[in-house]
Short mmCIF file of C-alpha atoms in Angstrom, two decimals:
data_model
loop_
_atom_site.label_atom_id
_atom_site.label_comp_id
_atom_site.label_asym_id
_atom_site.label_seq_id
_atom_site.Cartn_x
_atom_site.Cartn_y
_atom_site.Cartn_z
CA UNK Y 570 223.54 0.61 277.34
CA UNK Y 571 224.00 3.07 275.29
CA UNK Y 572 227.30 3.38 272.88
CA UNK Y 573 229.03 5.92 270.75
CA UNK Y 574 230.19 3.96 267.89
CA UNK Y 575 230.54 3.71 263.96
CA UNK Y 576 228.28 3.16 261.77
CA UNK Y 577 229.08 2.44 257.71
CA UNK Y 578 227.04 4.05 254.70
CA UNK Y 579 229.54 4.35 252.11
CA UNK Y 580 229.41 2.60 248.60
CA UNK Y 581 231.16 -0.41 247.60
CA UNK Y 582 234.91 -0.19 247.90
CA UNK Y 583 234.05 3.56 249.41
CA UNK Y 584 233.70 3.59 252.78
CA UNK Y 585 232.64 6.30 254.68
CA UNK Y 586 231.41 5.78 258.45
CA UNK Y 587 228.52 8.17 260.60
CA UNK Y 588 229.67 8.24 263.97
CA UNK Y 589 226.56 7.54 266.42
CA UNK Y 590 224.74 6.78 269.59
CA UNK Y 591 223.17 3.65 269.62
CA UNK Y 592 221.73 0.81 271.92
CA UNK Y 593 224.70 -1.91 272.04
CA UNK Y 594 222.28 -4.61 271.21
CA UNK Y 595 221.35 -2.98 267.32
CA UNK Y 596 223.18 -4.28 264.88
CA UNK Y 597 226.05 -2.19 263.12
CA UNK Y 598 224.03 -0.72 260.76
CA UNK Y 599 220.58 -0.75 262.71
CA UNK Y 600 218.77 2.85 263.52
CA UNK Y 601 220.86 5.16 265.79
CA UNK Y 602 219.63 7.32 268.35
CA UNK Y 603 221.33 10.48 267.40
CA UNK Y 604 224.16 11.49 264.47
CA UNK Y 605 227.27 12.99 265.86
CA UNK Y 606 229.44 13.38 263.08
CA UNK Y 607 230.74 11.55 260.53
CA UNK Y 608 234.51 10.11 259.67
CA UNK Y 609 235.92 9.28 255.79
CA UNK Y 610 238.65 7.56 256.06
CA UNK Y 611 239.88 7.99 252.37
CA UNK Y 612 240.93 11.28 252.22
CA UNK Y 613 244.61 11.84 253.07
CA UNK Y 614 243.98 14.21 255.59
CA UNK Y 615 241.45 12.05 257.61
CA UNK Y 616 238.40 13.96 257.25
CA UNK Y 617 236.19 14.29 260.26
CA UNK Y 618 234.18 16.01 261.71
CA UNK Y 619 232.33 15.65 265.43
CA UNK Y 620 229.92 17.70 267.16
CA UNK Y 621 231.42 18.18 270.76
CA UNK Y 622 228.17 19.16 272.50
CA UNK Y 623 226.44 15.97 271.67
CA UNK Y 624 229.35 13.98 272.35
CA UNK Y 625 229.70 15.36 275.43
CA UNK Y 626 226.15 15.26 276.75
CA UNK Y 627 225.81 11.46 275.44
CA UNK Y 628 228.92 10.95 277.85
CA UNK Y 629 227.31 12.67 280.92
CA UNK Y 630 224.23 10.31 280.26
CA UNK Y 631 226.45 7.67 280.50
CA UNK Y 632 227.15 6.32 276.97
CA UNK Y 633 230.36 4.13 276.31
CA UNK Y 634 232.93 4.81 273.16
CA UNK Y 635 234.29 2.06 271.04
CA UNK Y 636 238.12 2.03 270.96
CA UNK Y 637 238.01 3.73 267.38
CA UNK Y 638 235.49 6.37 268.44
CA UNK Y 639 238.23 7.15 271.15
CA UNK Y 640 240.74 7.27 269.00
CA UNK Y 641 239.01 9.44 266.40
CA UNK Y 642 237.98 11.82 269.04
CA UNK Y 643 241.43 12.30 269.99
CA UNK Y 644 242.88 12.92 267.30
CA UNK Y 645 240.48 15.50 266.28
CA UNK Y 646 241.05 17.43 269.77
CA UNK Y 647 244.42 17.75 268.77
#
């Protein structure tokens, strides 16, 4: 199964999280399927930024969302 989810590749003490498709069974950080946008939690204005077309057709193929994903996604939509 396929599942939109986080994925980290910020420095030390910097995070900074991709957020991606992936196959539920790689690990956090293993190779993702496709890059839909990416999410840095550090700035005070949580900057993100998603691409709605991939996101979208991931979800007609049937991909899942973790909680946070969710959450990110709906706060960006509003």
């Amino acid at each position: 199964m396929v599942v939109l989810r986080l994925t980290r590749v910020g420095a030390k003490k910097k995070p900074f999280y991709r957020i991606v498709a992936v196959d539920s069974r790689k690990k956090r950080d293993g190779k993702a399927l496709d890059i839909l946008g990416y999410y840095d939690p550090r700035k005070e204005a949580d900057k993100t930024h998603i691409d709605m077309e991939k996101f979208n057709a991931w979800i007609k193929k049937g991909a899942q969302t973790s909680d946070i994903v969710k959450n990110i996604v709906k706060s960006a939509k509003a």
